[in-house]
């Protein structure tokens, strides 16, 4: 059985001081039952990572970088490497979030180089994929998502692929309050799993966690989690409220 995976994506929404307060509130409320059933990861603004590492030490809540560059060091002003993220406590890194793709023009080639660098340096990548509204309306969801998956994972050894977490986030649902129907999301998750099967074999693909994201709330979390190929949730706005995020995690402790 795949262990459920929950990621709080705080984006650029908290200062270092606020991140400390939020992390402490979560540490106090995320209990052993939740941690038994779910892997819990927080992606804070990068400046807050050392503070989070301190605040969460010994708690089993993990930390993710929200982004990274694909080189280890050098003249890349404003960027950070996988090894730098590791040094400040990250074990995961988000790669190819739709905000990175759209606002910062990241393409699948760069995303692929970042994935390789993350795996090389011992970080677990969370590869984000998802279609835009016009692509959905044109009936191109699977073509877009499976294309992102294939190009993102190009030339990555099949034996490494089972480690990667895939996040399906329809772009039109991120930060909008609009949500995909759980059955429609399940269809995409199932197709992602068969796509992974072609890349790394059925057995490895069965082990990959594929999580859903896009306007997840305590109200809709359980409906997504009841789908067989939805292995967890990536949560933006609702993760900034400790009560909401903990309620979502509690939904993760129930297996239907
Ligand atoms: P949202 O963000 O939950 O606010 O829609 C999700 C995400 O960007 O991962």
PDB file of C-alpha atoms and ligand atoms in Angstrom:
ATOM      1  CA  UNK A   1       0.000   0.000   0.000  1.00  0.00           C
ATOM      2  CA  UNK A   2       1.351   3.432  -0.889  1.00  0.00           C
ATOM      3  CA  UNK A   3       1.878   5.742   2.069  1.00  0.00           C
ATOM      4  CA  UNK A   4      -0.198   8.861   1.630  1.00  0.00           C
ATOM      5  CA  UNK A   5       1.676  12.052   0.861  1.00  0.00           C
ATOM      6  CA  UNK A   6       0.558  15.575   1.834  1.00  0.00           C
ATOM      7  CA  UNK A   7       2.410  18.710   0.908  1.00  0.00           C
ATOM      8  CA  UNK A   8       1.685  22.185   2.285  1.00  0.00           C
ATOM      9  CA  UNK A   9       2.735  24.671  -0.375  1.00  0.00           C
ATOM     10  CA  UNK A  10       3.073  28.014   1.394  1.00  0.00           C
ATOM     11  CA  UNK A  11       4.332  29.790  -1.747  1.00  0.00           C
ATOM     12  CA  UNK A  12       5.362  33.433  -1.086  1.00  0.00           C
ATOM     13  CA  UNK A  13       2.754  33.912   1.617  1.00  0.00           C
ATOM     14  CA  UNK A  14       4.606  34.026   4.949  1.00  0.00           C
ATOM     15  CA  UNK A  15       7.557  35.884   6.435  1.00  0.00           C
ATOM     16  CA  UNK A  16      10.201  33.933   8.330  1.00  0.00           C
ATOM     17  CA  UNK A  17       8.591  34.956  11.592  1.00  0.00           C
ATOM     18  CA  UNK A  18       5.135  33.882  10.445  1.00  0.00           C
ATOM     19  CA  UNK A  19       6.562  30.621   9.139  1.00  0.00           C
ATOM     20  CA  UNK A  20       7.944  29.832  12.589  1.00  0.00           C
ATOM     21  CA  UNK A  21       4.558  30.410  14.233  1.00  0.00           C
ATOM     22  CA  UNK A  22       2.727  28.343  11.621  1.00  0.00           C
ATOM     23  CA  UNK A  23       5.249  25.501  11.811  1.00  0.00           C
ATOM     24  CA  UNK A  24       4.984  25.404  15.612  1.00  0.00           C
ATOM     25  CA  UNK A  25       1.178  25.267  15.411  1.00  0.00           C
ATOM     26  CA  UNK A  26       1.344  22.385  12.946  1.00  0.00           C
ATOM     27  CA  UNK A  27       3.976  20.508  14.924  1.00  0.00           C
ATOM     28  CA  UNK A  28       1.734  20.688  17.993  1.00  0.00           C
ATOM     29  CA  UNK A  29      -1.365  19.476  16.143  1.00  0.00           C
ATOM     30  CA  UNK A  30      -0.025  16.831  13.804  1.00  0.00           C
ATOM     31  CA  UNK A  31      -0.242  13.754  15.979  1.00  0.00           C
ATOM     32  CA  UNK A  32       1.141  10.231  15.811  1.00  0.00           C
ATOM     33  CA  UNK A  33      -2.009   8.880  14.137  1.00  0.00           C
ATOM     34  CA  UNK A  34      -1.575  11.296  11.253  1.00  0.00           C
ATOM     35  CA  UNK A  35       2.139  10.635  10.961  1.00  0.00           C
ATOM     36  CA  UNK A  36       1.576   6.912  11.000  1.00  0.00           C
ATOM     37  CA  UNK A  37      -0.741   7.119   7.987  1.00  0.00           C
ATOM     38  CA  UNK A  38       0.692  10.058   6.095  1.00  0.00           C
ATOM     39  CA  UNK A  39       3.942  11.581   5.034  1.00  0.00           C
ATOM     40  CA  UNK A  40       3.656  15.315   5.794  1.00  0.00           C
ATOM     41  CA  UNK A  41       5.854  17.825   4.007  1.00  0.00           C
ATOM     42  CA  UNK A  42       5.986  21.626   4.136  1.00  0.00           C
ATOM     43  CA  UNK A  43       7.365  23.783   1.332  1.00  0.00           C
ATOM     44  CA  UNK A  44       7.958  27.220   2.898  1.00  0.00           C
ATOM     45  CA  UNK A  45       9.497  30.298   1.267  1.00  0.00           C
ATOM     46  CA  UNK A  46      13.184  29.407   1.001  1.00  0.00           C
ATOM     47  CA  UNK A  47      14.395  31.989   3.511  1.00  0.00           C
ATOM     48  CA  UNK A  48      12.338  30.231   6.180  1.00  0.00           C
ATOM     49  CA  UNK A  49      13.839  26.785   5.614  1.00  0.00           C
ATOM     50  CA  UNK A  50      16.519  26.892   8.360  1.00  0.00           C
ATOM     51  CA  UNK A  51      13.913  28.204  10.817  1.00  0.00           C
ATOM     52  CA  UNK A  52      11.536  25.406   9.883  1.00  0.00           C
ATOM     53  CA  UNK A  53      14.281  22.814  10.215  1.00  0.00           C
ATOM     54  CA  UNK A  54      14.850  24.062  13.771  1.00  0.00           C
ATOM     55  CA  UNK A  55      11.176  24.234  14.628  1.00  0.00           C
ATOM     56  CA  UNK A  56      10.376  20.780  13.196  1.00  0.00           C
ATOM     57  CA  UNK A  57      13.487  18.955  14.433  1.00  0.00           C
ATOM     58  CA  UNK A  58      12.517  15.527  15.740  1.00  0.00           C
ATOM     59  CA  UNK A  59       8.899  15.855  14.523  1.00  0.00           C
ATOM     60  CA  UNK A  60       8.940  13.629  11.359  1.00  0.00           C
ATOM     61  CA  UNK A  61       7.413  16.520   9.386  1.00  0.00           C
ATOM     62  CA  UNK A  62       9.640  16.934   6.343  1.00  0.00           C
ATOM     63  CA  UNK A  63      10.661  20.054   4.435  1.00  0.00           C
ATOM     64  CA  UNK A  64      10.638  20.672   0.696  1.00  0.00           C
ATOM     65  CA  UNK A  65      12.351  23.317  -1.358  1.00  0.00           C
ATOM     66  CA  UNK A  66       9.791  25.152  -3.491  1.00  0.00           C
ATOM     67  CA  UNK A  67      12.209  25.293  -6.423  1.00  0.00           C
ATOM     68  CA  UNK A  68      15.874  24.762  -7.307  1.00  0.00           C
ATOM     69  CA  UNK A  69      18.301  25.247 -10.175  1.00  0.00           C
ATOM     70  CA  UNK A  70      19.850  22.361 -12.072  1.00  0.00           C
ATOM     71  CA  UNK A  71      23.523  23.283 -11.555  1.00  0.00           C
ATOM     72  CA  UNK A  72      25.460  22.644  -8.382  1.00  0.00           C
ATOM     73  CA  UNK A  73      27.156  26.058  -8.164  1.00  0.00           C
ATOM     74  CA  UNK A  74      28.315  28.947 -10.303  1.00  0.00           C
ATOM     75  CA  UNK A  75      27.211  32.227 -11.868  1.00  0.00           C
ATOM     76  CA  UNK A  76      23.432  31.795 -11.504  1.00  0.00           C
ATOM     77  CA  UNK A  77      22.426  34.898  -9.570  1.00  0.00           C
ATOM     78  CA  UNK A  78      19.369  34.385  -7.414  1.00  0.00           C
ATOM     79  CA  UNK A  79      19.252  30.602  -7.752  1.00  0.00           C
ATOM     80  CA  UNK A  80      19.886  27.787  -5.252  1.00  0.00           C
ATOM     81  CA  UNK A  81      21.131  24.247  -5.823  1.00  0.00           C
ATOM     82  CA  UNK A  82      19.854  20.908  -4.580  1.00  0.00           C
ATOM     83  CA  UNK A  83      22.825  20.539  -2.224  1.00  0.00           C
ATOM     84  CA  UNK A  84      22.092  23.986  -0.733  1.00  0.00           C
ATOM     85  CA  UNK A  85      18.502  22.944  -0.078  1.00  0.00           C
ATOM     86  CA  UNK A  86      19.700  19.744   1.552  1.00  0.00           C
ATOM     87  CA  UNK A  87      22.074  21.655   3.790  1.00  0.00           C
ATOM     88  CA  UNK A  88      19.176  23.638   5.275  1.00  0.00           C
ATOM     89  CA  UNK A  89      17.023  20.575   5.904  1.00  0.00           C
ATOM     90  CA  UNK A  90      15.106  19.781   2.712  1.00  0.00           C
ATOM     91  CA  UNK A  91      14.492  16.186   1.730  1.00  0.00           C
ATOM     92  CA  UNK A  92      12.042  17.026  -1.086  1.00  0.00           C
ATOM     93  CA  UNK A  93      11.886  19.657  -3.803  1.00  0.00           C
ATOM     94  CA  UNK A  94       8.983  20.881  -5.939  1.00  0.00           C
ATOM     95  CA  UNK A  95       9.804  20.879  -9.613  1.00  0.00           C
ATOM     96  CA  UNK A  96       7.725  22.396 -12.379  1.00  0.00           C
ATOM     97  CA  UNK A  97       4.941  23.929 -10.301  1.00  0.00           C
ATOM     98  CA  UNK A  98       2.499  25.645 -12.669  1.00  0.00           C
ATOM     99  CA  UNK A  99       3.465  29.049 -11.233  1.00  0.00           C
ATOM    100  CA  UNK A 100       7.102  28.324 -12.156  1.00  0.00           C
ATOM    101  CA  UNK A 101       6.090  27.122 -15.610  1.00  0.00           C
ATOM    102  CA  UNK A 102       3.776  30.044 -16.359  1.00  0.00           C
ATOM    103  CA  UNK A 103       5.235  33.046 -14.525  1.00  0.00           C
ATOM    104  CA  UNK A 104       8.908  32.119 -14.831  1.00  0.00           C
ATOM    105  CA  UNK A 105       8.744  30.375 -18.214  1.00  0.00           C
ATOM    106  CA  UNK A 106      10.143  27.030 -17.123  1.00  0.00           C
ATOM    107  CA  UNK A 107       9.901  24.476 -19.891  1.00  0.00           C
ATOM    108  CA  UNK A 108      10.007  20.682 -19.799  1.00  0.00           C
ATOM    109  CA  UNK A 109      13.690  20.638 -20.790  1.00  0.00           C
ATOM    110  CA  UNK A 110      14.710  22.722 -17.781  1.00  0.00           C
ATOM    111  CA  UNK A 111      12.358  20.745 -15.553  1.00  0.00           C
ATOM    112  CA  UNK A 112      14.019  17.522 -16.732  1.00  0.00           C
ATOM    113  CA  UNK A 113      17.490  18.910 -15.908  1.00  0.00           C
ATOM    114  CA  UNK A 114      16.260  19.964 -12.459  1.00  0.00           C
ATOM    115  CA  UNK A 115      14.793  16.513 -11.807  1.00  0.00           C
ATOM    116  CA  UNK A 116      18.056  14.833 -12.715  1.00  0.00           C
ATOM    117  CA  UNK A 117      20.017  17.207 -10.466  1.00  0.00           C
ATOM    118  CA  UNK A 118      17.626  16.655  -7.554  1.00  0.00           C
ATOM    119  CA  UNK A 119      17.903  12.856  -7.829  1.00  0.00           C
ATOM    120  CA  UNK A 120      21.683  13.041  -8.251  1.00  0.00           C
ATOM    121  CA  UNK A 121      22.001  15.094  -5.069  1.00  0.00           C
ATOM    122  CA  UNK A 122      19.631  12.966  -2.999  1.00  0.00           C
ATOM    123  CA  UNK A 123      16.462  15.079  -2.930  1.00  0.00           C
ATOM    124  CA  UNK A 124      13.103  13.496  -3.740  1.00  0.00           C
ATOM    125  CA  UNK A 125      11.490  15.511  -6.539  1.00  0.00           C
ATOM    126  CA  UNK A 126       7.784  16.296  -6.596  1.00  0.00           C
ATOM    127  CA  UNK A 127       7.093  16.739 -10.314  1.00  0.00           C
ATOM    128  CA  UNK A 128       4.048  18.936 -10.949  1.00  0.00           C
ATOM    129  CA  UNK A 129       2.000  18.526 -14.109  1.00  0.00           C
ATOM    130  CA  UNK A 130      -1.364  19.885 -15.214  1.00  0.00           C
ATOM    131  CA  UNK A 131      -3.303  21.376 -18.090  1.00  0.00           C
ATOM    132  CA  UNK A 132      -4.650  24.902 -18.648  1.00  0.00           C
ATOM    133  CA  UNK A 133      -8.374  25.600 -19.019  1.00  0.00           C
ATOM    134  CA  UNK A 134      -8.194  26.007 -22.805  1.00  0.00           C
ATOM    135  CA  UNK A 135      -6.369  22.690 -23.116  1.00  0.00           C
ATOM    136  CA  UNK A 136      -9.034  21.034 -20.990  1.00  0.00           C
ATOM    137  CA  UNK A 137     -11.791  22.587 -23.088  1.00  0.00           C
ATOM    138  CA  UNK A 138     -10.097  21.302 -26.227  1.00  0.00           C
ATOM    139  CA  UNK A 139     -10.118  17.763 -24.802  1.00  0.00           C
ATOM    140  CA  UNK A 140      -6.313  17.684 -24.553  1.00  0.00           C
ATOM    141  CA  UNK A 141      -5.882  16.907 -20.827  1.00  0.00           C
ATOM    142  CA  UNK A 142      -4.151  13.541 -21.204  1.00  0.00           C
ATOM    143  CA  UNK A 143      -2.040  14.651 -24.141  1.00  0.00           C
ATOM    144  CA  UNK A 144      -0.752  17.667 -22.157  1.00  0.00           C
ATOM    145  CA  UNK A 145      -0.237  15.898 -18.844  1.00  0.00           C
ATOM    146  CA  UNK A 146       1.378  12.753 -20.265  1.00  0.00           C
ATOM    147  CA  UNK A 147       3.585  14.899 -22.504  1.00  0.00           C
ATOM    148  CA  UNK A 148       4.810  16.884 -19.473  1.00  0.00           C
ATOM    149  CA  UNK A 149       5.411  13.620 -17.647  1.00  0.00           C
ATOM    150  CA  UNK A 150       7.389  12.011 -20.466  1.00  0.00           C
ATOM    151  CA  UNK A 151       9.528  15.052 -21.214  1.00  0.00           C
ATOM    152  CA  UNK A 152      10.060  15.794 -17.524  1.00  0.00           C
ATOM    153  CA  UNK A 153      11.235  12.260 -16.834  1.00  0.00           C
ATOM    154  CA  UNK A 154      13.190  11.819 -20.068  1.00  0.00           C
ATOM    155  CA  UNK A 155      16.410   9.770 -19.698  1.00  0.00           C
ATOM    156  CA  UNK A 156      15.837   9.179 -16.003  1.00  0.00           C
ATOM    157  CA  UNK A 157      16.675   5.617 -15.108  1.00  0.00           C
ATOM    158  CA  UNK A 158      13.568   3.502 -14.494  1.00  0.00           C
ATOM    159  CA  UNK A 159      14.968   2.333 -11.169  1.00  0.00           C
ATOM    160  CA  UNK A 160      14.952   5.954  -9.894  1.00  0.00           C
ATOM    161  CA  UNK A 161      11.430   6.725 -11.042  1.00  0.00           C
ATOM    162  CA  UNK A 162       9.626   4.948  -8.207  1.00  0.00           C
ATOM    163  CA  UNK A 163      11.149   7.560  -5.873  1.00  0.00           C
ATOM    164  CA  UNK A 164       9.586  10.513  -7.659  1.00  0.00           C
ATOM    165  CA  UNK A 165       6.275  11.923  -6.428  1.00  0.00           C
ATOM    166  CA  UNK A 166       3.965  13.241  -9.159  1.00  0.00           C
ATOM    167  CA  UNK A 167       1.504  16.046  -8.422  1.00  0.00           C
ATOM    168  CA  UNK A 168      -1.407  16.479 -10.816  1.00  0.00           C
ATOM    169  CA  UNK A 169      -2.606  20.062 -10.502  1.00  0.00           C
ATOM    170  CA  UNK A 170      -4.973  21.345 -13.197  1.00  0.00           C
ATOM    171  CA  UNK A 171      -3.755  24.926 -13.650  1.00  0.00           C
ATOM    172  CA  UNK A 172      -7.314  26.280 -13.760  1.00  0.00           C
ATOM    173  CA  UNK A 173      -7.915  24.838 -10.267  1.00  0.00           C
ATOM    174  CA  UNK A 174      -4.797  26.257  -8.582  1.00  0.00           C
ATOM    175  CA  UNK A 175      -5.678  29.164  -6.318  1.00  0.00           C
ATOM    176  CA  UNK A 176      -9.051  29.688  -7.989  1.00  0.00           C
ATOM    177  CA  UNK A 177     -11.529  27.844  -5.778  1.00  0.00           C
ATOM    178  CA  UNK A 178     -12.516  25.804  -8.845  1.00  0.00           C
ATOM    179  CA  UNK A 179     -11.984  22.093  -8.452  1.00  0.00           C
ATOM    180  CA  UNK A 180     -11.779  19.059 -10.669  1.00  0.00           C
ATOM    181  CA  UNK A 181     -14.405  16.378 -10.148  1.00  0.00           C
ATOM    182  CA  UNK A 182     -12.756  13.597  -8.141  1.00  0.00           C
ATOM    183  CA  UNK A 183     -13.663  11.033 -10.840  1.00  0.00           C
ATOM    184  CA  UNK A 184     -12.179  13.253 -13.555  1.00  0.00           C
ATOM    185  CA  UNK A 185      -9.004  13.644 -11.488  1.00  0.00           C
ATOM    186  CA  UNK A 186      -8.884   9.878 -10.932  1.00  0.00           C
ATOM    187  CA  UNK A 187      -8.953   9.305 -14.667  1.00  0.00           C
ATOM    188  CA  UNK A 188      -5.891  11.496 -15.084  1.00  0.00           C
ATOM    189  CA  UNK A 189      -4.121   9.847 -12.130  1.00  0.00           C
ATOM    190  CA  UNK A 190      -4.801   6.400 -13.593  1.00  0.00           C
ATOM    191  CA  UNK A 191      -3.398   7.521 -16.944  1.00  0.00           C
ATOM    192  CA  UNK A 192      -0.321   8.982 -15.242  1.00  0.00           C
ATOM    193  CA  UNK A 193       0.220   5.625 -13.554  1.00  0.00           C
ATOM    194  CA  UNK A 194      -0.027   3.734 -16.845  1.00  0.00           C
ATOM    195  CA  UNK A 195       2.282   6.308 -18.450  1.00  0.00           C
ATOM    196  CA  UNK A 196       4.774   5.677 -15.660  1.00  0.00           C
ATOM    197  CA  UNK A 197       4.348   1.946 -16.244  1.00  0.00           C
ATOM    198  CA  UNK A 198       5.568   2.424 -19.825  1.00  0.00           C
ATOM    199  CA  UNK A 199       8.600   4.304 -18.522  1.00  0.00           C
ATOM    200  CA  UNK A 200       9.629   2.163 -15.583  1.00  0.00           C
ATOM    201  CA  UNK A 201       7.527  -0.998 -15.554  1.00  0.00           C
ATOM    202  CA  UNK A 202       4.212  -1.775 -13.901  1.00  0.00           C
ATOM    203  CA  UNK A 203       5.642  -2.761 -10.528  1.00  0.00           C
ATOM    204  CA  UNK A 204       7.644   0.414 -10.051  1.00  0.00           C
ATOM    205  CA  UNK A 205       4.703   2.516 -11.283  1.00  0.00           C
ATOM    206  CA  UNK A 206       2.482   0.923  -8.649  1.00  0.00           C
ATOM    207  CA  UNK A 207       4.773   2.320  -5.964  1.00  0.00           C
ATOM    208  CA  UNK A 208       4.782   5.944  -7.201  1.00  0.00           C
ATOM    209  CA  UNK A 209       2.704   8.381  -5.199  1.00  0.00           C
ATOM    210  CA  UNK A 210       0.499  10.554  -7.411  1.00  0.00           C
ATOM    211  CA  UNK A 211      -1.108  13.410  -5.502  1.00  0.00           C
ATOM    212  CA  UNK A 212      -3.839  15.851  -6.478  1.00  0.00           C
ATOM    213  CA  UNK A 213      -3.691  19.626  -6.006  1.00  0.00           C
ATOM    214  CA  UNK A 214      -5.818  22.660  -6.803  1.00  0.00           C
ATOM    215  CA  UNK A 215      -8.141  24.381  -4.312  1.00  0.00           C
ATOM    216  CA  UNK A 216      -8.128  21.438  -1.911  1.00  0.00           C
ATOM    217  CA  UNK A 217     -10.048  22.180   1.310  1.00  0.00           C
ATOM    218  CA  UNK A 218     -11.218  20.195   4.343  1.00  0.00           C
ATOM    219  CA  UNK A 219     -14.577  19.900   2.570  1.00  0.00           C
ATOM    220  CA  UNK A 220     -13.359  18.231  -0.617  1.00  0.00           C
ATOM    221  CA  UNK A 221     -10.252  16.348   0.627  1.00  0.00           C
ATOM    222  CA  UNK A 222     -11.995  13.051   1.452  1.00  0.00           C
ATOM    223  CA  UNK A 223     -13.656  12.821  -1.963  1.00  0.00           C
ATOM    224  CA  UNK A 224     -10.266  12.970  -3.683  1.00  0.00           C
ATOM    225  CA  UNK A 225      -8.681  10.547  -1.241  1.00  0.00           C
ATOM    226  CA  UNK A 226     -11.410   7.979  -1.839  1.00  0.00           C
ATOM    227  CA  UNK A 227     -10.142   7.547  -5.422  1.00  0.00           C
ATOM    228  CA  UNK A 228      -7.817   4.552  -5.839  1.00  0.00           C
ATOM    229  CA  UNK A 229      -5.026   6.359  -7.692  1.00  0.00           C
ATOM    230  CA  UNK A 230      -5.033   9.564  -5.634  1.00  0.00           C
ATOM    231  CA  UNK A 231      -2.333   9.029  -3.025  1.00  0.00           C
ATOM    232  CA  UNK A 232      -2.413  12.351  -1.259  1.00  0.00           C
ATOM    233  CA  UNK A 233      -2.899  16.061  -1.717  1.00  0.00           C
ATOM    234  CA  UNK A 234      -0.920  19.183  -2.403  1.00  0.00           C
ATOM    235  CA  UNK A 235      -2.478  22.082  -0.546  1.00  0.00           C
ATOM    236  CA  UNK A 236      -1.861  25.801  -1.094  1.00  0.00           C
ATOM    237  CA  UNK A 237      -4.230  28.334   0.495  1.00  0.00           C
ATOM    238  CA  UNK A 238      -5.787  25.884   2.974  1.00  0.00           C
ATOM    239  CA  UNK A 239      -2.342  24.927   4.295  1.00  0.00           C
ATOM    240  CA  UNK A 240      -1.848  28.445   5.661  1.00  0.00           C
ATOM    241  CA  UNK A 241      -4.533  27.767   8.265  1.00  0.00           C
ATOM    242  CA  UNK A 242      -3.367  25.086  10.729  1.00  0.00           C
ATOM    243  CA  UNK A 243      -6.922  23.947  11.507  1.00  0.00           C
ATOM    244  CA  UNK A 244      -7.762  23.449   7.847  1.00  0.00           C
ATOM    245  CA  UNK A 245      -4.530  21.676   7.033  1.00  0.00           C
ATOM    246  CA  UNK A 246      -4.836  19.331  10.013  1.00  0.00           C
ATOM    247  CA  UNK A 247      -8.429  18.511   9.029  1.00  0.00           C
ATOM    248  CA  UNK A 248      -7.194  17.611   5.552  1.00  0.00           C
ATOM    249  CA  UNK A 249      -4.506  15.394   7.076  1.00  0.00           C
ATOM    250  CA  UNK A 250      -7.100  13.701   9.245  1.00  0.00           C
ATOM    251  CA  UNK A 251      -9.023  12.811   6.098  1.00  0.00           C
ATOM    252  CA  UNK A 252      -5.783  11.112   5.046  1.00  0.00           C
ATOM    253  CA  UNK A 253      -5.889   8.745   8.016  1.00  0.00           C
ATOM    254  CA  UNK A 254      -9.177   7.215   6.811  1.00  0.00           C
ATOM    255  CA  UNK A 255      -9.052   4.413   4.244  1.00  0.00           C
ATOM    256  CA  UNK A 256     -12.342   3.671   2.517  1.00  0.00           C
TER     257      UNK A 256
HETATM  258  P1  LIG B   1      -4.237  26.018  -3.882  1.00  0.00           P
HETATM  259  O1  LIG B   1      -2.713  25.799  -4.399  1.00  0.00           O
HETATM  260  O2  LIG B   1      -4.537  24.901  -2.929  1.00  0.00           O
HETATM  261  O3  LIG B   1      -4.229  27.351  -3.232  1.00  0.00           O
HETATM  262  O4  LIG B   1      -5.096  25.953  -5.099  1.00  0.00           O
HETATM  263  C1  LIG B   1      -2.293  24.506  -4.743  1.00  0.00           C
HETATM  264  C2  LIG B   1      -0.867  24.535  -5.218  1.00  0.00           C
HETATM  265  O5  LIG B   1      -0.437  25.495  -5.850  1.00  0.00           O
HETATM  266  O6  LIG B   1      -0.128  23.570  -4.981  1.00  0.00           O
END
